[in-house]
């Protein structure tokens, strides 16, 4: 587990702990802070956060912009990767394939999931990502491919 995952486990149970962790995580990769994410869960093989629907992430038709959703999916994948990657390895995003399925008309929950087998069969590790509206409609789904190798 990484230092980031250690920080999450220490802060998640505290009053306002997840809010503070979300702010800190947003600063770890500053572009993540543009979506004002709210981290919900970080554990091995699972990461989840919410992107609030607000003016800063809307597009010209008033829905959450597709690139903001992809930013959230990559941030959710980062939570998963930091909680899952062995200490003697490192991970890098290699590519993202997504399908836009419906309009993002509400806050968006971004979820990333993997399996233990995927990590055993690396170095190419597929992570399934899904973005859903508040009503449960899947608006974006896809895969983010990680390149997991030994640290040098």
PDB file of C-alpha atoms in Angstrom:
ATOM      1  CA  UNK A   1       0.000   0.000   0.000  1.00  0.00           C
ATOM      2  CA  UNK A   2       1.186   3.516  -0.730  1.00  0.00           C
ATOM      3  CA  UNK A   3       1.590   6.576   1.466  1.00  0.00           C
ATOM      4  CA  UNK A   4      -1.560   7.947  -0.173  1.00  0.00           C
ATOM      5  CA  UNK A   5      -3.541   4.868   0.878  1.00  0.00           C
ATOM      6  CA  UNK A   6      -2.087   5.141   4.396  1.00  0.00           C
ATOM      7  CA  UNK A   7      -3.273   8.770   4.520  1.00  0.00           C
ATOM      8  CA  UNK A   8      -6.750   7.714   3.380  1.00  0.00           C
ATOM      9  CA  UNK A   9      -7.059   5.005   6.044  1.00  0.00           C
ATOM     10  CA  UNK A  10      -5.917   7.456   8.741  1.00  0.00           C
ATOM     11  CA  UNK A  11      -8.266  10.263   7.730  1.00  0.00           C
ATOM     12  CA  UNK A  12     -11.392   8.541   6.321  1.00  0.00           C
ATOM     13  CA  UNK A  13     -12.942   7.849   9.722  1.00  0.00           C
ATOM     14  CA  UNK A  14     -12.333  11.311  11.137  1.00  0.00           C
ATOM     15  CA  UNK A  15     -14.922  14.088  11.072  1.00  0.00           C
ATOM     16  CA  UNK A  16     -14.456  15.795   7.673  1.00  0.00           C
ATOM     17  CA  UNK A  17     -11.659  13.286   7.005  1.00  0.00           C
ATOM     18  CA  UNK A  18     -12.793  12.278   3.517  1.00  0.00           C
ATOM     19  CA  UNK A  19     -13.311  15.939   2.583  1.00  0.00           C
ATOM     20  CA  UNK A  20      -9.770  16.788   3.691  1.00  0.00           C
ATOM     21  CA  UNK A  21      -8.361  13.726   1.935  1.00  0.00           C
ATOM     22  CA  UNK A  22     -10.217  14.737  -1.258  1.00  0.00           C
ATOM     23  CA  UNK A  23      -8.603  18.179  -1.136  1.00  0.00           C
ATOM     24  CA  UNK A  24      -5.147  16.664  -0.574  1.00  0.00           C
ATOM     25  CA  UNK A  25      -5.613  14.125  -3.372  1.00  0.00           C
ATOM     26  CA  UNK A  26      -6.697  16.918  -5.703  1.00  0.00           C
ATOM     27  CA  UNK A  27      -3.370  18.609  -5.052  1.00  0.00           C
ATOM     28  CA  UNK A  28      -1.360  15.424  -5.672  1.00  0.00           C
ATOM     29  CA  UNK A  29      -2.214  15.809  -9.359  1.00  0.00           C
ATOM     30  CA  UNK A  30      -3.382  19.434  -9.592  1.00  0.00           C
ATOM     31  CA  UNK A  31      -5.561  18.859 -12.677  1.00  0.00           C
ATOM     32  CA  UNK A  32      -7.710  16.572 -10.499  1.00  0.00           C
ATOM     33  CA  UNK A  33      -8.601  19.565  -8.309  1.00  0.00           C
ATOM     34  CA  UNK A  34     -10.527  21.156 -11.194  1.00  0.00           C
ATOM     35  CA  UNK A  35     -13.443  18.747 -10.714  1.00  0.00           C
ATOM     36  CA  UNK A  36     -13.784  19.334  -6.934  1.00  0.00           C
ATOM     37  CA  UNK A  37     -14.063  15.582  -6.358  1.00  0.00           C
ATOM     38  CA  UNK A  38     -15.382  14.001  -3.201  1.00  0.00           C
ATOM     39  CA  UNK A  39     -13.569  10.720  -2.523  1.00  0.00           C
ATOM     40  CA  UNK A  40     -15.958   8.026  -1.312  1.00  0.00           C
ATOM     41  CA  UNK A  41     -13.759   4.916  -1.155  1.00  0.00           C
ATOM     42  CA  UNK A  42     -10.176   3.808  -1.660  1.00  0.00           C
ATOM     43  CA  UNK A  43      -9.189   0.182  -1.222  1.00  0.00           C
ATOM     44  CA  UNK A  44      -7.368  -2.516  -3.188  1.00  0.00           C
ATOM     45  CA  UNK A  45      -9.082  -3.091  -6.533  1.00  0.00           C
ATOM     46  CA  UNK A  46     -11.639  -0.324  -5.922  1.00  0.00           C
ATOM     47  CA  UNK A  47     -11.760   3.461  -6.044  1.00  0.00           C
ATOM     48  CA  UNK A  48     -14.805   5.715  -6.039  1.00  0.00           C
ATOM     49  CA  UNK A  49     -15.466   9.445  -6.015  1.00  0.00           C
ATOM     50  CA  UNK A  50     -18.194  11.913  -6.884  1.00  0.00           C
ATOM     51  CA  UNK A  51     -17.953  14.920  -9.188  1.00  0.00           C
ATOM     52  CA  UNK A  52     -20.497  17.532  -8.086  1.00  0.00           C
ATOM     53  CA  UNK A  53     -22.440  19.155 -10.919  1.00  0.00           C
ATOM     54  CA  UNK A  54     -21.383  22.784 -10.782  1.00  0.00           C
ATOM     55  CA  UNK A  55     -20.678  25.563 -13.251  1.00  0.00           C
ATOM     56  CA  UNK A  56     -16.939  24.813 -13.517  1.00  0.00           C
ATOM     57  CA  UNK A  57     -17.507  21.339 -15.015  1.00  0.00           C
ATOM     58  CA  UNK A  58     -20.491  22.070 -17.259  1.00  0.00           C
ATOM     59  CA  UNK A  59     -20.396  22.157 -21.045  1.00  0.00           C
ATOM     60  CA  UNK A  60     -22.378  24.336 -23.456  1.00  0.00           C
ATOM     61  CA  UNK A  61     -25.591  22.274 -22.986  1.00  0.00           C
ATOM     62  CA  UNK A  62     -25.456  22.373 -19.171  1.00  0.00           C
ATOM     63  CA  UNK A  63     -24.344  18.803 -18.513  1.00  0.00           C
ATOM     64  CA  UNK A  64     -21.111  17.649 -16.890  1.00  0.00           C
ATOM     65  CA  UNK A  65     -18.467  17.846 -19.612  1.00  0.00           C
ATOM     66  CA  UNK A  66     -17.174  14.531 -20.969  1.00  0.00           C
ATOM     67  CA  UNK A  67     -13.569  15.491 -20.226  1.00  0.00           C
ATOM     68  CA  UNK A  68     -14.473  16.303 -16.593  1.00  0.00           C
ATOM     69  CA  UNK A  69     -16.005  12.830 -16.363  1.00  0.00           C
ATOM     70  CA  UNK A  70     -12.844  11.275 -17.828  1.00  0.00           C
ATOM     71  CA  UNK A  71     -10.785  13.278 -15.316  1.00  0.00           C
ATOM     72  CA  UNK A  72     -12.934  11.779 -12.542  1.00  0.00           C
ATOM     73  CA  UNK A  73     -12.537   8.270 -13.930  1.00  0.00           C
ATOM     74  CA  UNK A  74      -8.763   8.666 -14.062  1.00  0.00           C
ATOM     75  CA  UNK A  75      -8.761   9.995 -10.487  1.00  0.00           C
ATOM     76  CA  UNK A  76     -10.844   7.002  -9.327  1.00  0.00           C
ATOM     77  CA  UNK A  77      -8.407   4.687 -11.122  1.00  0.00           C
ATOM     78  CA  UNK A  78      -5.529   6.443  -9.344  1.00  0.00           C
ATOM     79  CA  UNK A  79      -7.125   5.698  -5.973  1.00  0.00           C
ATOM     80  CA  UNK A  80      -7.424   2.033  -6.918  1.00  0.00           C
ATOM     81  CA  UNK A  81      -3.877   1.856  -8.305  1.00  0.00           C
ATOM     82  CA  UNK A  82      -2.332   3.469  -5.231  1.00  0.00           C
ATOM     83  CA  UNK A  83      -4.185   1.032  -2.956  1.00  0.00           C
ATOM     84  CA  UNK A  84      -3.408  -2.033  -5.107  1.00  0.00           C
ATOM     85  CA  UNK A  85       0.066  -1.645  -6.628  1.00  0.00           C
ATOM     86  CA  UNK A  86       2.754  -3.666  -4.803  1.00  0.00           C
ATOM     87  CA  UNK A  87       5.364  -1.553  -3.010  1.00  0.00           C
ATOM     88  CA  UNK A  88       8.126  -2.870  -5.287  1.00  0.00           C
ATOM     89  CA  UNK A  89       6.250  -1.797  -8.438  1.00  0.00           C
ATOM     90  CA  UNK A  90       5.079   1.378 -10.105  1.00  0.00           C
ATOM     91  CA  UNK A  91       2.120   2.096 -12.327  1.00  0.00           C
ATOM     92  CA  UNK A  92       1.538   4.452 -15.216  1.00  0.00           C
ATOM     93  CA  UNK A  93      -1.631   4.998 -17.231  1.00  0.00           C
ATOM     94  CA  UNK A  94      -1.089   3.607 -20.719  1.00  0.00           C
ATOM     95  CA  UNK A  95      -4.406   4.414 -22.360  1.00  0.00           C
ATOM     96  CA  UNK A  96      -8.100   4.995 -21.879  1.00  0.00           C
ATOM     97  CA  UNK A  97     -11.002   3.677 -23.925  1.00  0.00           C
ATOM     98  CA  UNK A  98     -14.427   5.080 -23.058  1.00  0.00           C
ATOM     99  CA  UNK A  99     -17.939   5.107 -24.448  1.00  0.00           C
ATOM    100  CA  UNK A 100     -20.297   7.999 -23.825  1.00  0.00           C
ATOM    101  CA  UNK A 101     -23.718   6.429 -23.244  1.00  0.00           C
ATOM    102  CA  UNK A 102     -25.986   9.136 -21.801  1.00  0.00           C
ATOM    103  CA  UNK A 103     -26.030  12.789 -20.772  1.00  0.00           C
ATOM    104  CA  UNK A 104     -24.363  13.637 -17.457  1.00  0.00           C
ATOM    105  CA  UNK A 105     -27.257  15.640 -16.045  1.00  0.00           C
ATOM    106  CA  UNK A 106     -26.459  15.340 -12.312  1.00  0.00           C
ATOM    107  CA  UNK A 107     -23.522  14.814  -9.994  1.00  0.00           C
ATOM    108  CA  UNK A 108     -21.472  11.900 -11.336  1.00  0.00           C
ATOM    109  CA  UNK A 109     -20.148   8.920  -9.376  1.00  0.00           C
ATOM    110  CA  UNK A 110     -16.900   7.620 -10.865  1.00  0.00           C
ATOM    111  CA  UNK A 111     -15.916   4.051 -10.006  1.00  0.00           C
ATOM    112  CA  UNK A 112     -12.795   2.065 -10.890  1.00  0.00           C
ATOM    113  CA  UNK A 113     -12.521  -1.698 -10.367  1.00  0.00           C
ATOM    114  CA  UNK A 114      -9.943  -4.386 -11.071  1.00  0.00           C
ATOM    115  CA  UNK A 115      -9.340  -8.005 -10.170  1.00  0.00           C
ATOM    116  CA  UNK A 116      -6.408  -9.633  -8.379  1.00  0.00           C
ATOM    117  CA  UNK A 117      -5.872 -11.808 -11.480  1.00  0.00           C
ATOM    118  CA  UNK A 118      -5.404  -8.737 -13.675  1.00  0.00           C
ATOM    119  CA  UNK A 119      -2.570  -7.563 -11.446  1.00  0.00           C
ATOM    120  CA  UNK A 120      -0.949 -11.024 -11.474  1.00  0.00           C
ATOM    121  CA  UNK A 121      -0.985 -11.172 -15.274  1.00  0.00           C
ATOM    122  CA  UNK A 122       0.610  -7.737 -15.860  1.00  0.00           C
ATOM    123  CA  UNK A 123       2.406  -5.681 -16.905  1.00  0.00           C
ATOM    124  CA  UNK A 124      -0.710  -4.548 -18.818  1.00  0.00           C
ATOM    125  CA  UNK A 125      -3.428  -4.186 -16.166  1.00  0.00           C
ATOM    126  CA  UNK A 126      -6.968  -3.319 -17.286  1.00  0.00           C
ATOM    127  CA  UNK A 127      -9.093  -1.262 -14.889  1.00  0.00           C
ATOM    128  CA  UNK A 128     -12.833  -1.090 -15.537  1.00  0.00           C
ATOM    129  CA  UNK A 129     -14.257   2.408 -15.087  1.00  0.00           C
ATOM    130  CA  UNK A 130     -17.876   3.506 -14.865  1.00  0.00           C
ATOM    131  CA  UNK A 131     -19.533   6.892 -14.403  1.00  0.00           C
ATOM    132  CA  UNK A 132     -23.143   7.016 -13.218  1.00  0.00           C
ATOM    133  CA  UNK A 133     -25.740   9.706 -12.658  1.00  0.00           C
ATOM    134  CA  UNK A 134     -27.604  10.059  -9.375  1.00  0.00           C
ATOM    135  CA  UNK A 135     -30.505   8.054 -10.857  1.00  0.00           C
ATOM    136  CA  UNK A 136     -28.180   5.090 -11.531  1.00  0.00           C
ATOM    137  CA  UNK A 137     -27.892   5.607 -15.298  1.00  0.00           C
ATOM    138  CA  UNK A 138     -24.431   4.739 -16.632  1.00  0.00           C
ATOM    139  CA  UNK A 139     -23.207   7.743 -18.612  1.00  0.00           C
ATOM    140  CA  UNK A 140     -19.664   6.611 -19.419  1.00  0.00           C
ATOM    141  CA  UNK A 141     -18.024   3.197 -19.266  1.00  0.00           C
ATOM    142  CA  UNK A 142     -14.668   1.933 -20.357  1.00  0.00           C
ATOM    143  CA  UNK A 143     -11.236   0.655 -19.499  1.00  0.00           C
ATOM    144  CA  UNK A 144      -8.067   2.372 -18.394  1.00  0.00           C
ATOM    145  CA  UNK A 145      -4.945   0.328 -19.132  1.00  0.00           C
ATOM    146  CA  UNK A 146      -2.076   0.546 -16.676  1.00  0.00           C
ATOM    147  CA  UNK A 147       1.533  -0.382 -17.264  1.00  0.00           C
ATOM    148  CA  UNK A 148       2.793  -1.939 -14.019  1.00  0.00           C
ATOM    149  CA  UNK A 149       6.520  -2.616 -13.755  1.00  0.00           C
ATOM    150  CA  UNK A 150       9.166  -3.140 -11.101  1.00  0.00           C
ATOM    151  CA  UNK A 151      10.649   0.014  -9.579  1.00  0.00           C
ATOM    152  CA  UNK A 152      14.140   0.748 -10.796  1.00  0.00           C
TER     153      UNK A 152
END
